[in-house]
Coordinates of N, CA and C in Angstrom, one line a residue:
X28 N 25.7 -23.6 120.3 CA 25.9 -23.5 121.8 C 25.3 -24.8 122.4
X29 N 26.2 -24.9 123.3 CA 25.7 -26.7 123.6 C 25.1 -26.5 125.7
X30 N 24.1 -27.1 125.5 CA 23.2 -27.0 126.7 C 22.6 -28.0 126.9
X31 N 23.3 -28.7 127.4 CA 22.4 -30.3 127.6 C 21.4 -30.1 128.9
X32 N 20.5 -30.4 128.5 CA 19.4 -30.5 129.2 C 18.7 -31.3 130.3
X33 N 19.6 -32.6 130.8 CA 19.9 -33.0 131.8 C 20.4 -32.2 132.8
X34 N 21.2 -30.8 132.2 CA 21.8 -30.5 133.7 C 20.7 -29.3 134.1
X35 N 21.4 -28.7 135.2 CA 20.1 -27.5 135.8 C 21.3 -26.1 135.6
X36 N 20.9 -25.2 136.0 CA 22.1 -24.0 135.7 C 21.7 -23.0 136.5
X37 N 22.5 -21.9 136.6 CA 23.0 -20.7 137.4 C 22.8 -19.4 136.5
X38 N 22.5 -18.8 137.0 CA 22.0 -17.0 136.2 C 23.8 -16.5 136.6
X39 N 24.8 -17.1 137.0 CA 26.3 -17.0 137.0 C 26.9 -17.9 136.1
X40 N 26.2 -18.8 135.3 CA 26.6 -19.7 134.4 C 27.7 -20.9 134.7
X41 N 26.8 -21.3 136.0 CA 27.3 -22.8 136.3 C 26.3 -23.9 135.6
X42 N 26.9 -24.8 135.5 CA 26.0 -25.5 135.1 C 25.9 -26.8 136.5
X43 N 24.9 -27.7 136.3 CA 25.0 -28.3 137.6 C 24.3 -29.8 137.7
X44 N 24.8 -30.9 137.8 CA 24.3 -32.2 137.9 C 24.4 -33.1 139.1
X45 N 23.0 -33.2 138.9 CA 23.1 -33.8 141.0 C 22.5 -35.4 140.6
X46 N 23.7 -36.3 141.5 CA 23.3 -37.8 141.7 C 23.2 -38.1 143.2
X47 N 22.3 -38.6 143.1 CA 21.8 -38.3 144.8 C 22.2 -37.4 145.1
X48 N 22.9 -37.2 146.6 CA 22.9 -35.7 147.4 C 24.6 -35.3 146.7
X49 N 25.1 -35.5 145.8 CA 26.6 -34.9 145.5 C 26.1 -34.5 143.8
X50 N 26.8 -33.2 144.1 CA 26.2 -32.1 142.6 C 27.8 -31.9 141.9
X51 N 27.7 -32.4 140.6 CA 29.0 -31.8 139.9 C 28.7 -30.8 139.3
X52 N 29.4 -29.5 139.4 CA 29.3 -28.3 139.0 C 30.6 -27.8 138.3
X53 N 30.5 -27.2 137.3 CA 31.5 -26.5 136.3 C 30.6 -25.2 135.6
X54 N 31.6 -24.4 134.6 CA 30.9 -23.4 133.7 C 30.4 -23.8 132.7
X55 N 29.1 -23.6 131.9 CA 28.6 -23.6 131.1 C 29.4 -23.0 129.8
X56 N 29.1 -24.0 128.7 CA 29.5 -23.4 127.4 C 29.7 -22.1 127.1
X57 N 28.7 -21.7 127.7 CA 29.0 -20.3 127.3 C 29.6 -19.1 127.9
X58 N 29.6 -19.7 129.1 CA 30.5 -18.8 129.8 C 31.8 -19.0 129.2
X59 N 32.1 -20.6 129.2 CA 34.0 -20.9 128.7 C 34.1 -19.8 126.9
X60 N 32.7 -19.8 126.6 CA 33.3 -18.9 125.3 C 33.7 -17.4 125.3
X61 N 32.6 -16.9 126.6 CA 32.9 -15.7 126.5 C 33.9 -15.2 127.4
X62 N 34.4 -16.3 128.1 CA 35.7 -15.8 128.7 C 36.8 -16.3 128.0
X63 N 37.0 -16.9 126.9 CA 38.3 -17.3 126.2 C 38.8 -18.1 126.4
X64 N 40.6 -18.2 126.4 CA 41.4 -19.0 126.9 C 41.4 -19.0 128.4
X65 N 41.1 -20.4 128.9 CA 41.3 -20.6 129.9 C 42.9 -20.9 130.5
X66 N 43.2 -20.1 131.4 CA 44.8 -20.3 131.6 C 45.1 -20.9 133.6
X67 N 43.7 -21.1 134.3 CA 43.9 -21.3 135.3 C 42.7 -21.5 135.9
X68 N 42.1 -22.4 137.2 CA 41.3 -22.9 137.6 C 41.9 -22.6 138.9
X69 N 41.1 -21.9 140.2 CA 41.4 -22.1 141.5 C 40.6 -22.1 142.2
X70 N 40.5 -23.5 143.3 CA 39.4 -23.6 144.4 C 40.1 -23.9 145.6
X71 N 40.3 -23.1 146.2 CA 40.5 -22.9 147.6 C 40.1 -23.0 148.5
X72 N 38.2 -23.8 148.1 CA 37.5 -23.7 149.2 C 36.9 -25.8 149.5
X73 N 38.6 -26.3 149.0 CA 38.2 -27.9 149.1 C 38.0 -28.3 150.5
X74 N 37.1 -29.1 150.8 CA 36.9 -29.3 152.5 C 36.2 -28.5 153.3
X75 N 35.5 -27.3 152.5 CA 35.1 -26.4 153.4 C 33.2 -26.6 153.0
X76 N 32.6 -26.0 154.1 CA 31.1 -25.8 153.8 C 30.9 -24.3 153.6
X77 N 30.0 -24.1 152.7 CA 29.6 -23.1 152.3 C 27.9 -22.9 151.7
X78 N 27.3 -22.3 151.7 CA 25.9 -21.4 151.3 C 25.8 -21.6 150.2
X79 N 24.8 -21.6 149.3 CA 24.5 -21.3 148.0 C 24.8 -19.9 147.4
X80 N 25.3 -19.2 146.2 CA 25.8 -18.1 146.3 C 27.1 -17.5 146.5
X81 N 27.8 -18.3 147.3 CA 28.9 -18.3 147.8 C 30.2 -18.2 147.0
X82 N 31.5 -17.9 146.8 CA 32.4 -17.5 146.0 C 33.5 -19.3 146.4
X83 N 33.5 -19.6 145.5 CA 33.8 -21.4 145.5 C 35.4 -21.2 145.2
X84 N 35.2 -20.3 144.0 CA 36.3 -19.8 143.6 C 36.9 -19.1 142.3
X85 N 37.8 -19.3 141.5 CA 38.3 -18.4 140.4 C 38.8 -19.4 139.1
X86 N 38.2 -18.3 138.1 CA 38.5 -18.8 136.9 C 39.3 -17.7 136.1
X87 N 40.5 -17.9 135.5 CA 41.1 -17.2 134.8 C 41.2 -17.2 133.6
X88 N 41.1 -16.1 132.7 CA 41.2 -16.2 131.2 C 42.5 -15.7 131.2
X89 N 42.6 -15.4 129.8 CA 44.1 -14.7 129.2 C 43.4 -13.1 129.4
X90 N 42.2 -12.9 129.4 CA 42.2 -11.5 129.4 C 41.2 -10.9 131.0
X91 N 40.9 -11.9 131.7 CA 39.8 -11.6 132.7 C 39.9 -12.4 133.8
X92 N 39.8 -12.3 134.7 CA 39.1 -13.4 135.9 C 37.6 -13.1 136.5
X93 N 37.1 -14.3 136.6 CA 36.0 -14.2 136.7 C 35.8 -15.4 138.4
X94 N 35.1 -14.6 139.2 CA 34.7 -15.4 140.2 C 33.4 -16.8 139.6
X95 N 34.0 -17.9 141.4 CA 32.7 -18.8 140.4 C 32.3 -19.0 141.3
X96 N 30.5 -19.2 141.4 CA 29.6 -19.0 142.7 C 29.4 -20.4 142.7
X97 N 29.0 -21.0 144.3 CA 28.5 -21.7 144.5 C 26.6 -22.1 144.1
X98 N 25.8 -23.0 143.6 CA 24.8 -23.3 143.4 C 24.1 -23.7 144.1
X99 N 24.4 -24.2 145.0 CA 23.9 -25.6 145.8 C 24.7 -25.2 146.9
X100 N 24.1 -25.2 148.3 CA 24.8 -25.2 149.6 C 25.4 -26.8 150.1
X101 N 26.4 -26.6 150.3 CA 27.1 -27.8 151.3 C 28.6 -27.9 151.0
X102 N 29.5 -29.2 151.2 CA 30.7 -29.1 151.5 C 31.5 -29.9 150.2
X103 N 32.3 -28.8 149.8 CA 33.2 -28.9 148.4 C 33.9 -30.1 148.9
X104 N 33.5 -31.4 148.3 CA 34.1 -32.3 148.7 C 35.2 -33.2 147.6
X105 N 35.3 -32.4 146.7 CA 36.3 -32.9 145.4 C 36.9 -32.0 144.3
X106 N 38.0 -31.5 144.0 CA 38.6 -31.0 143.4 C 38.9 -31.5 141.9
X107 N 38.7 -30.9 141.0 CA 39.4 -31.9 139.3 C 40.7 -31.3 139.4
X108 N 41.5 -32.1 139.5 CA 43.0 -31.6 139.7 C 43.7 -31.9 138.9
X109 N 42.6 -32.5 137.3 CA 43.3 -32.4 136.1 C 43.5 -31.3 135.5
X110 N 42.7 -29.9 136.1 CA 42.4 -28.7 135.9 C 43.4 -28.0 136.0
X111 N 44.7 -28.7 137.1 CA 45.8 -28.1 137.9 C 47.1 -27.6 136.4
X112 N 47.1 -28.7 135.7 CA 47.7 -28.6 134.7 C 47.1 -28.7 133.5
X113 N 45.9 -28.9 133.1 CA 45.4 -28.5 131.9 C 43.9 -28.2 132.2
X114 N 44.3 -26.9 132.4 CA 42.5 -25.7 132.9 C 42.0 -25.6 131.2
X115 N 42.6 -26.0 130.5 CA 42.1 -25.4 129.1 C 41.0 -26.6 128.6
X116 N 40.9 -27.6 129.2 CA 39.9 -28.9 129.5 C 38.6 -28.3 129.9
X117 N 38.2 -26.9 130.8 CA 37.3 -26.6 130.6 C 37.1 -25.4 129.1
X118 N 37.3 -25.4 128.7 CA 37.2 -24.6 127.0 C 36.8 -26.0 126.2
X119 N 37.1 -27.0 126.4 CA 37.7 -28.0 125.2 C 36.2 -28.8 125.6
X120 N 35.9 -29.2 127.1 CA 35.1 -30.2 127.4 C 34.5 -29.7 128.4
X121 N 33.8 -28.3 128.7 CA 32.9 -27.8 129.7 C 31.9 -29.1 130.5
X122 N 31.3 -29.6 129.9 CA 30.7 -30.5 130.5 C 31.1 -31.8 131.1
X123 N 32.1 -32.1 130.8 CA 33.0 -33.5 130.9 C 34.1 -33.1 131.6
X124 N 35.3 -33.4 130.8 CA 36.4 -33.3 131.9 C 36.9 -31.8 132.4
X125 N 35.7 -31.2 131.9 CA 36.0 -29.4 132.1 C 35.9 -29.2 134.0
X126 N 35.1 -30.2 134.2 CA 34.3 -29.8 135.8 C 34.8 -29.7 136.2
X127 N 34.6 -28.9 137.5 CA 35.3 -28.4 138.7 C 35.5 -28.8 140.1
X128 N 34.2 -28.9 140.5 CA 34.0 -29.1 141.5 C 33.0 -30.3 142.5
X129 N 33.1 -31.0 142.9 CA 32.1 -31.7 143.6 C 31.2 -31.2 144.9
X130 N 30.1 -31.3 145.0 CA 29.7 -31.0 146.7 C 28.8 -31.9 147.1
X131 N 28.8 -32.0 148.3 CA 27.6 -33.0 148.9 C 27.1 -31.9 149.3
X132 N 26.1 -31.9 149.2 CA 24.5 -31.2 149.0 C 23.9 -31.3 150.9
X133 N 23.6 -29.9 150.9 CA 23.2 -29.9 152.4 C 21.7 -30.0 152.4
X134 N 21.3 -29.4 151.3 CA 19.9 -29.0 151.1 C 19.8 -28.7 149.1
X135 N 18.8 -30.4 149.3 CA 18.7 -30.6 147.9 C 17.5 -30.1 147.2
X136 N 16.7 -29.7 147.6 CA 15.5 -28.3 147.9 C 15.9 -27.3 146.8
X137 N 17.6 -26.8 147.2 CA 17.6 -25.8 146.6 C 17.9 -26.0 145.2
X138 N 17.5 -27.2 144.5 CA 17.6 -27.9 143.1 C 16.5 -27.2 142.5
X139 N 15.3 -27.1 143.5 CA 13.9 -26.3 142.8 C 14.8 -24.9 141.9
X140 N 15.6 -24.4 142.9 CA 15.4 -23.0 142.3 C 16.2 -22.6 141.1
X141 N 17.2 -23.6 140.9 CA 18.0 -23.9 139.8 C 17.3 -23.4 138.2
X142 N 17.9 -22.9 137.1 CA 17.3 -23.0 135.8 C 16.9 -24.1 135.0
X143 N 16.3 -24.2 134.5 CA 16.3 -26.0 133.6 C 17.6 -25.4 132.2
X144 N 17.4 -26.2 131.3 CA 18.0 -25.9 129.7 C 17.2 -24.8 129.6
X145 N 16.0 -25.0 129.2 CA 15.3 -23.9 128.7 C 15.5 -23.1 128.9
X146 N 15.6 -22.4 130.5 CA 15.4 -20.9 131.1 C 16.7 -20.6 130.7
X147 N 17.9 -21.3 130.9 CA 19.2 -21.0 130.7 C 19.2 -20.3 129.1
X148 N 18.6 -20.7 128.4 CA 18.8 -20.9 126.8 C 18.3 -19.3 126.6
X149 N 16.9 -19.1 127.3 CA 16.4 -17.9 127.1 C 17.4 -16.3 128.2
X150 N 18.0 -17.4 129.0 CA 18.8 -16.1 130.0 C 19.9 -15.6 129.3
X151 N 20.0 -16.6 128.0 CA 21.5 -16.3 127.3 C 21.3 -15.9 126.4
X152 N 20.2 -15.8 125.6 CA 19.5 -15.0 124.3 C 20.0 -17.0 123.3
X153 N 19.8 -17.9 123.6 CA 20.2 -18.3 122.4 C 18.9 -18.8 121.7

């Protein structure tokens, strides 16, 4: 299971990398395993501001959809819209070209409350 330790993570299994105030966020390895084939990526919420917690938007498997929360409060300011036509980039490259979404960060504070690797490692039994 791959958990780089640079990033910070979600007890909803985002994972999450902040350079200055803009956080790139996607699903964690292990979420893309335990939801399978990925067949579709949808964020509906580009250009908009939203809360930490927040429903950002949807990930589809071949057998499930799964909502995807926001981590970080502020305004979805970038879409991977290589996702549009090959969503299966997050199965292949979760951490790389798998990502989803960008935000500029309203409140970079709430980085405190984030998981490190570690805690993630332990919230997932690995």
């Amino acid at each position: 299971m791959n958990i780089p330790s640079e990033l910070k993570y979600t007890k909803d299994h985002e994972w999450v990398k902040v350079e200055g105030d803009i956080a790139t966020v996607g699903i964690t390895d292990f979420a893309q395993s335990e939801l399978g084939d990925i067949v579709y990526v949808e964020v509906e919420t580009l250009d908009e501001t939203l809360a930490a917690e927040e429903i950002f938007g949807t990930v589809e498997a071949v057998k499930t959809v799964s909502d995807l929360f926001l981590p970080l409060s502020g305004d979805i300011i970038e879409f991977n819209n290589a996702l549009e036509d090959e969503p299966e980039k997050v199965n292949k490259d979760p951490y790389g070209d798998g990502w989803m979404i960008k935000i500029k960060c309203s409140n970079l504070n709430e980085v405190d409350g984030l998981l490190s690797a570690e805690a993630y490692k332990n919230l997932i039994g690995a």
